[in-house]
XYZ file of C-alpha atoms in Angstrom:
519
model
C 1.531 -6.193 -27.992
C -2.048 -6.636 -27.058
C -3.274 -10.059 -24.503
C -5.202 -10.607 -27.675
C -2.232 -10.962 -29.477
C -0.707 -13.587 -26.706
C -1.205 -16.934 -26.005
C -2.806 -17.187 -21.908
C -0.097 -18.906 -20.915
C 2.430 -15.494 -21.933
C -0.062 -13.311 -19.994
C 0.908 -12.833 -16.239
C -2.729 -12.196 -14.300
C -1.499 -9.539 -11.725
C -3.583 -9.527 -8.111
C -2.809 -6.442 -6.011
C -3.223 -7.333 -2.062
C -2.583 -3.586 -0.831
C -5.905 -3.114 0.571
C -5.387 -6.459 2.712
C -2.333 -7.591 3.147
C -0.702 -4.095 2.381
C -3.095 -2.760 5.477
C -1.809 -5.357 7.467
C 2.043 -3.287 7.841
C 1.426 -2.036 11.492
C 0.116 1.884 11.413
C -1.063 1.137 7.461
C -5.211 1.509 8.462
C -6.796 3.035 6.099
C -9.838 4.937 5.987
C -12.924 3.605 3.885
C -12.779 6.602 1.938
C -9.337 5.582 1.144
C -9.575 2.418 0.365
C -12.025 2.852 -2.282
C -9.791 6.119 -3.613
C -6.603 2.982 -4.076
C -9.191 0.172 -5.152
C -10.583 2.945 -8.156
C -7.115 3.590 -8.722
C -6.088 0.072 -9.027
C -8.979 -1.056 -11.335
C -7.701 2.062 -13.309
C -4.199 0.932 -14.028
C -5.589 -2.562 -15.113
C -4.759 -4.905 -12.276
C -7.141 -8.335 -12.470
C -7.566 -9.089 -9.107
C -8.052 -6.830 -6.042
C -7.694 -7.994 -2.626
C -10.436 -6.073 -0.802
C -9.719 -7.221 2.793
C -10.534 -9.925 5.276
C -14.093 -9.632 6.010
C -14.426 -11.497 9.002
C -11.980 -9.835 10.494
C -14.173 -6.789 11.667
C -17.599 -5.230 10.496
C -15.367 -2.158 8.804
C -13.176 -4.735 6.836
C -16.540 -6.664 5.717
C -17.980 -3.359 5.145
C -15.032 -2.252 3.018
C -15.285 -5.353 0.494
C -18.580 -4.706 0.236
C -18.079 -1.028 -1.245
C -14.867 -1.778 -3.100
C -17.110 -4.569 -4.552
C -19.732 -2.580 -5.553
C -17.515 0.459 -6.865
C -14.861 -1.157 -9.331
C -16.114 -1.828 -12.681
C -13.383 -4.230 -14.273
C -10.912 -6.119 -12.090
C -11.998 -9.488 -9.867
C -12.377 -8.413 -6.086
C -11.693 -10.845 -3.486
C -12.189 -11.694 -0.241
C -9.861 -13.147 1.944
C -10.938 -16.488 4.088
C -9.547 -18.503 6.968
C -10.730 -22.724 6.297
C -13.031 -21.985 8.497
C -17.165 -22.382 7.477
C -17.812 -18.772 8.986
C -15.236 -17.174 7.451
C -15.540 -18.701 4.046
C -19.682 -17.486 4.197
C -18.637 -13.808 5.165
C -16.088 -13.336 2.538
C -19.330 -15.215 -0.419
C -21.598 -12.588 1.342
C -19.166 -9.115 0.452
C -18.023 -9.957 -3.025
C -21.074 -11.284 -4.056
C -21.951 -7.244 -4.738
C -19.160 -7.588 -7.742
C -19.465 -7.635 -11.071
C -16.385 -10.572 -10.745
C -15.855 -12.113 -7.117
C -13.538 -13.959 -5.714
C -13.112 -16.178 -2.503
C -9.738 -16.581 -1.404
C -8.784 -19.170 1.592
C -5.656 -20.180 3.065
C -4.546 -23.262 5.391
C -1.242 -23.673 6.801
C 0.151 -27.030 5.366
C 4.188 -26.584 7.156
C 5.065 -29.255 9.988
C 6.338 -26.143 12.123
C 2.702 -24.269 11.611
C 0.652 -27.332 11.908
C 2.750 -28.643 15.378
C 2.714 -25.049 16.812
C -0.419 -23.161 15.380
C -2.559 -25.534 13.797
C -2.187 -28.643 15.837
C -3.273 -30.754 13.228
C -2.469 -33.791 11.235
C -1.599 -33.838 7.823
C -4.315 -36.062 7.132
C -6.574 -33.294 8.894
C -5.640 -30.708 6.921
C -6.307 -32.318 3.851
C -10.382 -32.722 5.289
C -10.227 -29.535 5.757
C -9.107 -28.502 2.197
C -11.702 -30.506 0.347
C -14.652 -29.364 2.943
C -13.647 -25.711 2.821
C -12.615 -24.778 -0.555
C -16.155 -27.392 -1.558
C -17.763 -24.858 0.276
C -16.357 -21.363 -1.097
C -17.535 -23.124 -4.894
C -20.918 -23.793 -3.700
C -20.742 -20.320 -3.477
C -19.029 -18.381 -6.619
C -17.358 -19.907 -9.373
C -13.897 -18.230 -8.736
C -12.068 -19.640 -5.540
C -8.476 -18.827 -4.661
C -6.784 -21.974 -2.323
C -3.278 -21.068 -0.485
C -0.933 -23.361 0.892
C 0.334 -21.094 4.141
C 4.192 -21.265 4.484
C 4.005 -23.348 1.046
C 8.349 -22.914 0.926
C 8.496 -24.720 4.203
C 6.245 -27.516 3.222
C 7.824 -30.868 2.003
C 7.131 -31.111 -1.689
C 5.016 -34.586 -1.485
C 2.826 -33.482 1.078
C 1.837 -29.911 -0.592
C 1.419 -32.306 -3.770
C -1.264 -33.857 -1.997
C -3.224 -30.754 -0.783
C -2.946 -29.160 -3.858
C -4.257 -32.089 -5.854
C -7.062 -32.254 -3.230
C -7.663 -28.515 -3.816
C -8.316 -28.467 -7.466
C -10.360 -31.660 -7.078
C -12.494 -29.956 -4.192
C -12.868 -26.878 -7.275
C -10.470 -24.331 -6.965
C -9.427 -22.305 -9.970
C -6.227 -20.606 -8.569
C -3.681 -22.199 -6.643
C -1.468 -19.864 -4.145
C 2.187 -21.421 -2.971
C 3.522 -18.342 -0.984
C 6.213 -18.116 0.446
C 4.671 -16.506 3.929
C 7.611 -15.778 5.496
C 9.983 -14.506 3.086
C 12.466 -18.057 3.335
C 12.587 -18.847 -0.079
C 15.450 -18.251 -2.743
C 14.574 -17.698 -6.530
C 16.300 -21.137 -7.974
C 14.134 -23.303 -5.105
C 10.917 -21.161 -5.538
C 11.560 -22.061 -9.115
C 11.735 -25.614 -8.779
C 8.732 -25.505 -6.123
C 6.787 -24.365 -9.118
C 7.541 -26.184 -11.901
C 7.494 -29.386 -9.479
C 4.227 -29.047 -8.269
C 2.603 -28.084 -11.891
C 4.187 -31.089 -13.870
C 3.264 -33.441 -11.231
C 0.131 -32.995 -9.800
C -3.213 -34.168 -11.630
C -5.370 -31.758 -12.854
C -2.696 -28.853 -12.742
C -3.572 -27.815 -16.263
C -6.938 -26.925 -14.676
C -6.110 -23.988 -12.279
C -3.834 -21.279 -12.844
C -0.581 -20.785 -10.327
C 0.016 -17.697 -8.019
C 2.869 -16.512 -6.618
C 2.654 -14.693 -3.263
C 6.245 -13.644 -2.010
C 7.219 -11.744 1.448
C 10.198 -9.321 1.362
C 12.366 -10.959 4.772
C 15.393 -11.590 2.857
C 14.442 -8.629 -0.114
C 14.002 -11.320 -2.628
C 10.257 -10.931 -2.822
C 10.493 -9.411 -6.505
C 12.956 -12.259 -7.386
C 11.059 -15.079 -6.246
C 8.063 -13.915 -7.789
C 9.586 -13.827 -10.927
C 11.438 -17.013 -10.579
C 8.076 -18.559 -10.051
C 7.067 -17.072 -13.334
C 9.768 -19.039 -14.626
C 8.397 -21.864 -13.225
C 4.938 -21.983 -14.339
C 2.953 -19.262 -12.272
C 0.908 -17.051 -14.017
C -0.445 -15.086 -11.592
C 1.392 -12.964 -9.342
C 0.215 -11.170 -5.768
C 1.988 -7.896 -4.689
C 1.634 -4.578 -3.308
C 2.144 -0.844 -4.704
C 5.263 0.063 -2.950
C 5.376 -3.326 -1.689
C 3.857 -2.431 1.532
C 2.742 -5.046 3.700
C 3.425 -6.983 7.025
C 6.988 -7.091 8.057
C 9.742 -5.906 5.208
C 6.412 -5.943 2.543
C 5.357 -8.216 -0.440
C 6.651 -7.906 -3.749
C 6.368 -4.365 -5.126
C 3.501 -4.431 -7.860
C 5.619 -1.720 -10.250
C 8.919 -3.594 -9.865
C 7.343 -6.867 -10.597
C 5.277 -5.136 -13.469
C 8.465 -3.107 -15.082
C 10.914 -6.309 -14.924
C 8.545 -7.749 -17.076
C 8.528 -4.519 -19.413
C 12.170 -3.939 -19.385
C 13.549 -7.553 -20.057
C 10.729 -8.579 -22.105
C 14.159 -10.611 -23.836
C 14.733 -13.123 -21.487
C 10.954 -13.110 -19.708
C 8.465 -13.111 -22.390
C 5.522 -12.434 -20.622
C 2.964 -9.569 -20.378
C 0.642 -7.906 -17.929
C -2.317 -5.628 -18.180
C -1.118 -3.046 -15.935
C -0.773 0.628 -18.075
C 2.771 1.547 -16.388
C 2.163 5.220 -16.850
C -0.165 5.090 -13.483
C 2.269 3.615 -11.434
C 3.943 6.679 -10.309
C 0.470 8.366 -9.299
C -1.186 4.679 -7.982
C 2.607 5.152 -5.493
C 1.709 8.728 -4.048
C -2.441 7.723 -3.614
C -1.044 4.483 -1.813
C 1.700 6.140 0.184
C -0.925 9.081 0.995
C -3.556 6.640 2.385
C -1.623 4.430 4.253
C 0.938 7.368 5.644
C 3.575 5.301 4.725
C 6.511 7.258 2.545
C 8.315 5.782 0.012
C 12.151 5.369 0.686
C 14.221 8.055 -1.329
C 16.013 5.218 -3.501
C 12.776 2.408 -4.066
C 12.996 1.174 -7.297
C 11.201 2.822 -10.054
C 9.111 5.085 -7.858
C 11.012 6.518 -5.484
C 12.629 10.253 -5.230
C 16.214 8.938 -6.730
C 14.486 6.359 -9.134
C 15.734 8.491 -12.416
C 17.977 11.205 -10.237
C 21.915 11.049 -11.388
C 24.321 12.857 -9.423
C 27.457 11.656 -10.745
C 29.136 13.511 -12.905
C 29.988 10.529 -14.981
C 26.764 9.615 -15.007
C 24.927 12.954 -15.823
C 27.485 13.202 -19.049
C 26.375 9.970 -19.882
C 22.814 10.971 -19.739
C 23.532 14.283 -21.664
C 24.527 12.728 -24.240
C 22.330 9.465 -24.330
C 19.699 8.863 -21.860
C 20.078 5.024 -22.659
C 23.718 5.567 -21.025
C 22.169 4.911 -17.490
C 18.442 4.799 -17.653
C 17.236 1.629 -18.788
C 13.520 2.294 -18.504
C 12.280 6.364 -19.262
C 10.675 8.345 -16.237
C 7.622 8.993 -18.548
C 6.594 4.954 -18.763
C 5.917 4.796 -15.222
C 4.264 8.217 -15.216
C 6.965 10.846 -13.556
C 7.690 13.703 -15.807
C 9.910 16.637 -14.738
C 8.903 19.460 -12.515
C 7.360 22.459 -13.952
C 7.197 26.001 -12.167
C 3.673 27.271 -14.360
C 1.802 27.387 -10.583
C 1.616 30.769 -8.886
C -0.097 33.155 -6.645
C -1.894 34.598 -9.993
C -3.342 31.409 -10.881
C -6.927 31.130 -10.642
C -9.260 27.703 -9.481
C -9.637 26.611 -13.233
C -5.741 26.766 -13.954
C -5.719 24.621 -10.573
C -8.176 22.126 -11.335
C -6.285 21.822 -14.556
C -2.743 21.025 -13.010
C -4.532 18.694 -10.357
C -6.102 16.994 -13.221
C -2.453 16.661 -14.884
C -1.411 15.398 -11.230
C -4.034 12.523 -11.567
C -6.455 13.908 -8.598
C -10.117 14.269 -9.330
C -11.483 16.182 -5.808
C -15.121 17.191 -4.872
C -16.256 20.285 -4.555
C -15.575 21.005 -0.612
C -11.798 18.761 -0.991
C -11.167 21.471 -3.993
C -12.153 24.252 -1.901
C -9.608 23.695 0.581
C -7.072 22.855 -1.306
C -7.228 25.658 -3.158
C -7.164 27.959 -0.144
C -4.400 25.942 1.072
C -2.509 26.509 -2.370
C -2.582 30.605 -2.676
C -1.474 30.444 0.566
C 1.527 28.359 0.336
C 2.077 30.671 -3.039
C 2.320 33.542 -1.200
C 4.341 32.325 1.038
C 7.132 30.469 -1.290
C 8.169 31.729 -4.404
C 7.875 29.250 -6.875
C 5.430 26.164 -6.459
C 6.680 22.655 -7.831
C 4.383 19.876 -9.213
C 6.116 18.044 -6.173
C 4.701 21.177 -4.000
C 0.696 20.376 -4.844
C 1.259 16.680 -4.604
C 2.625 17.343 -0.784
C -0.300 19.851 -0.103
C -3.155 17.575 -1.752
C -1.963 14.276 0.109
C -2.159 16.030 2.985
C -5.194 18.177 2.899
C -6.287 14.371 1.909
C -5.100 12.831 5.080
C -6.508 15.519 7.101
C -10.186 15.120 6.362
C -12.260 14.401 9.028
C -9.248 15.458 11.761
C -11.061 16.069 14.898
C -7.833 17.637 16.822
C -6.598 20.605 14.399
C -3.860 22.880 15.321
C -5.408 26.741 15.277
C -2.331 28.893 16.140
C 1.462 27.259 17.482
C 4.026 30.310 18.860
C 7.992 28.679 19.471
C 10.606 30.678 21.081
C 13.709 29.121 21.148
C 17.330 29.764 22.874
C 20.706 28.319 22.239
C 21.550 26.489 25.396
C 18.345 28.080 26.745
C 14.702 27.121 27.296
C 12.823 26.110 24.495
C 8.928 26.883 24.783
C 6.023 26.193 22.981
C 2.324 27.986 22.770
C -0.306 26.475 21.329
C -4.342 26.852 20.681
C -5.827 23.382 19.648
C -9.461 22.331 18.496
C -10.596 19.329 20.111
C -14.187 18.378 18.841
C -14.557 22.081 17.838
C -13.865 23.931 21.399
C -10.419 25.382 21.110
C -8.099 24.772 24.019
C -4.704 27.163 25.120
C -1.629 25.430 26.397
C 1.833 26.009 27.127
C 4.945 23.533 27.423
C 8.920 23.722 27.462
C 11.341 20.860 26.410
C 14.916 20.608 25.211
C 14.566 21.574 21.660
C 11.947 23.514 19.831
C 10.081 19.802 18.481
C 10.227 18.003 21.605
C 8.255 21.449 23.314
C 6.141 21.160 20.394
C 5.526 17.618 21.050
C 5.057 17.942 24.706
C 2.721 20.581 24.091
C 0.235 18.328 22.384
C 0.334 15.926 24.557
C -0.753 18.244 28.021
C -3.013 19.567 25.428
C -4.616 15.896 24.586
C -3.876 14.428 28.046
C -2.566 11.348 27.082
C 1.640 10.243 26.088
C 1.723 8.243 23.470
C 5.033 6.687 22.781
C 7.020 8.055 19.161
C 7.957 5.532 17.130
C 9.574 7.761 14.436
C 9.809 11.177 13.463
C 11.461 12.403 10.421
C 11.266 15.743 8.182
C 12.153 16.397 4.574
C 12.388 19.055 1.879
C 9.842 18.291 -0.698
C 11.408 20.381 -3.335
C 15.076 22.359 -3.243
C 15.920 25.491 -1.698
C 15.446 27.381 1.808
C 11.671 28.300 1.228
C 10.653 24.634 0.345
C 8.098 22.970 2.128
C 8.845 20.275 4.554
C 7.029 17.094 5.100
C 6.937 15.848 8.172
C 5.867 12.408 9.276
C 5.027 10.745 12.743
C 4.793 7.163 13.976
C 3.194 6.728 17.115
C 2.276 3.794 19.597
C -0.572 3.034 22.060
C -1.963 0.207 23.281
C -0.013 -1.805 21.197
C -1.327 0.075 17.730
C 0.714 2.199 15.980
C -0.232 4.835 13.568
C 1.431 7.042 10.975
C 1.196 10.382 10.564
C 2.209 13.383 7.546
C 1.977 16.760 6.794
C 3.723 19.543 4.491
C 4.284 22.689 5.264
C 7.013 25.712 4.365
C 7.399 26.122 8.374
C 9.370 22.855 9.590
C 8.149 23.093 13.634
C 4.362 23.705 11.955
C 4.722 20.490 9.602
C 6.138 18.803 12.763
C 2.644 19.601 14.896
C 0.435 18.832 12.055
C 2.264 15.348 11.475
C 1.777 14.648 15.327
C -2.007 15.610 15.246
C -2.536 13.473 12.539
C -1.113 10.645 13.448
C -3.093 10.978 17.026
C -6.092 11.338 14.711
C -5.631 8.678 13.342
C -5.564 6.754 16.850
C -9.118 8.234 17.517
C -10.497 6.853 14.226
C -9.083 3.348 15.196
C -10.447 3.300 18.787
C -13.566 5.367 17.474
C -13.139 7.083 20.928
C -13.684 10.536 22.311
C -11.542 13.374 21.368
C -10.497 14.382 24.766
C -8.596 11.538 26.675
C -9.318 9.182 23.692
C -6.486 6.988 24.890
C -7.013 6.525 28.533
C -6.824 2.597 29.565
């Protein structure tokens, strides 16, 4: 059923935060070029509200609104605001490129974050309210107010900032639950509470804005549906600071699949979700787990032989939502070493990737070669090369030729030719297994240690030829970055996923190749 065909209040306004608060999950930065390949792919799957980033927060997060702004051509961008006067002009000055902007500010309002971090009064906080969010509506017409750590606020209190919020002219009120405390009955009631109570309510719409601590972020967001909200923030793949937000396709299919008991709708065209995933987990080098709801590996996988009868027979047996509404279709073997650039621009175009000219070049290099090295290439295969041909752009440490010789109970030694800023280097390293030589390698290559955080490698597709994909986490300094790569060698994968993760680390420091991360 079309929105035109619902009444506003049925229509559930959804406002994706993965470029800000998704960025925020520690070794999530994302590249500009990234950003505005998830913000295009956002505005594409019909979300209403797009949380840009923080612009005060650095030149490259102002500068990131600002071309997210200009680029997306339907959804409301915002800007995210501290109560503070600076803050709240930065954030009017980078959406004000959009076609629809948005300031969004926040206070805390808790006793335990006004005693510790605010050290304010109540009656404080409320000045601040009415000054700040006065301000943001002297300067668009769309302001966003939060109540920080809104669960952990005492209901009559919050009553009173929210009041003094809508009076002060703010459209959409946020109650988030910040750090993931709340259960679905009591977010419920928070809701409902605060709506029926407060004068002027009927004027602004309500926003849910649920952290994952407990996993009942999806819950809670929905219970505050329930309850009156009718806008909800989230992530794709729920990615944010700590254990995430609520997942944007979870939240999104819930309302699709039990349309019986929740009769709401959103705007969001489900068949992108499975693409808007892989873009998201590409950019941000974060994989999704194996068993996430609705887009991960296992989301419509059935290994049990009860259950595979079942779905033999009836798919409705055990899938209560079809792979093909959320965009995942099964895996098709029509790739090859005999197919030419147009046949590959066609699948990528099936894949949902649209690359320019040089990104295509390379890509397809990258694809006869891994054709005539594996015998059959999967759908899953070109996703897995793309991403990370994606991820690689720009790499200013690239791995030119790796040797490994390895001995049971021996010496395990590693030979390796890096590029660093285009003048190739030679070095040699042993360690205690073929990875860790690899590893060790790199770094008396690089000359600095940094400390790994995780390493993990997987088959992208079945059998003994299939690529592997390799991801990194590393740690300096106190940042910590991710890293992937696919490849049909497993030690290769493993060097690519370390280089660009320490890539990554340059870009963030903005430092010099060689010895980037000295001091």
């Amino acid at each position: 059923m079309s929105a035109t065909a619902e009444s506003n209040k049925d229509r559930i306004f959804i406002f994706d935060t993965t470029l800000r608060d998704g960025e925020q999950s520690p070794g999530a930065t994302m590249t500009l070029e990234e950003k505005l390949q998830v913000a295009e792919t956002l505005d594409d799957m019909g979300v209403d509200i797009i949380e840009a980033g923080f612009p005060i927060a650095s030149n490259g997060d102002f500068e990131a609104v600002v071309a997210v702004a200009k680029q997306v051509k339907r959804a409301t961008v915002a800007g995210l605001a501290r109560a503070i006067s600076a803050d709240i002009d930065r954030a009017g000055e980078a959406v004000r490129h959009a076609q629809r902007g948005r300031i969004h500010t926040f206070v805390s309002t808790s006793p335990i974050h006004l005693a510790h971090q605010m050290k304010k009064t109540e009656d404080e906080v409320i000045e601040i309210i009415a000054r700040t969010v006065a301000q943001a509506r002297n300067l668009i017409d769309d302001v966003e107010w939060s109540a920080m750590d809104a669960t952990r606020t005492p209901l009559e209190f919050l009553k009173r900032c929210v009041e003094t919020a809508i009076k002060a002219g703010a459209t959409t009120i946020n109650l988030p639950d910040t750090v993931g405390y709340a259960v679905p009955d009591e977010h419920e009631n928070m809701f409902r509470t605060i709506i029926t109570s407060v004068p002027g309510a009927d004027k602004a719409i309500f926003s849910a804005h649920c952290h994952n601590d407990l996993g009942l972020a999806v819950a809670n967001s929905l219970a505050a549906v329930r309850g009156g909200a009718r806008q909800v923030e989230c992530t794709i793949n729920g990615l944010g600071e700590r254990a995430g937000n609520a997942a944007l396709e979870e939240v999104v299919m819930a309302l699709r699949t039990r349309g019986d008991v929740m009769p709401y709708h959103t705007e969001i065209e489900t068949t992108h979700l499975a693409r808007a995933s892989k873009i998201v987990s590409a950019a941000a080098n974060f994989p999704v787990q194996y068993n996430k709801a609705i887009v991960g590996k296992n989301a419509f996988a059935h290994e049990s032989g009860i259950h595979q009868d079942g779905m033999l027979k009836n798919a409705e047996t055990y899938e209560i939502m079809t792979p093909a509404s959320v965009g995942i279709k099964e895996t098709t073997l029509v790739m090859g070493k005999h197919s030419g650039r147009a046949a590959f621009k066609d699948k990528l175009k099936e894949l949902g990737y649209e690359l320019g000219d040089n990104a295509f070049q390379e890509a397809f290099v990258r694809f006869k070669d891994l054709a005539d090295r594996k015998k059959h290439v999967y759908d899953a295969d070109i996703v897995a090369l793309v991403d990370d041909e994606v991820g690689s752009v720009g790499d200013r440490i690239r791995l030119v030729d790796m040797q490994v010789v390895s001995k049971t109970g021996g010496v395990h030694k590693c030979d390796m030719t890096l590029s660093i800023d285009g003048v190739e280097s030679a070095v040699s390293y042993e360690g205690t297994g073929s990875v860790d030589a690899i590893f060790n390698a790199i770094k008396a290559g690089v000359g600095q240690e940094p400390h790994l955080v995780l390493y993990a490698v997987d088959g992208v597709t079945g059998g003994t030829d299939a690529q592997a994909s390799a991801h990194v986490r590393l740690e300096m300094n106190g940042r910590i970055v991710s890293g992937n790569a696919a490849e049909p060698d497993t030690l290769v994968a493993s060097a690519r996923a370390y280089l660009n993760a320490y890539n990554r680390l340059l870009i963030e420091r903005g430092a010099s190749a060689q010895g980037a991360l000295a001091g």
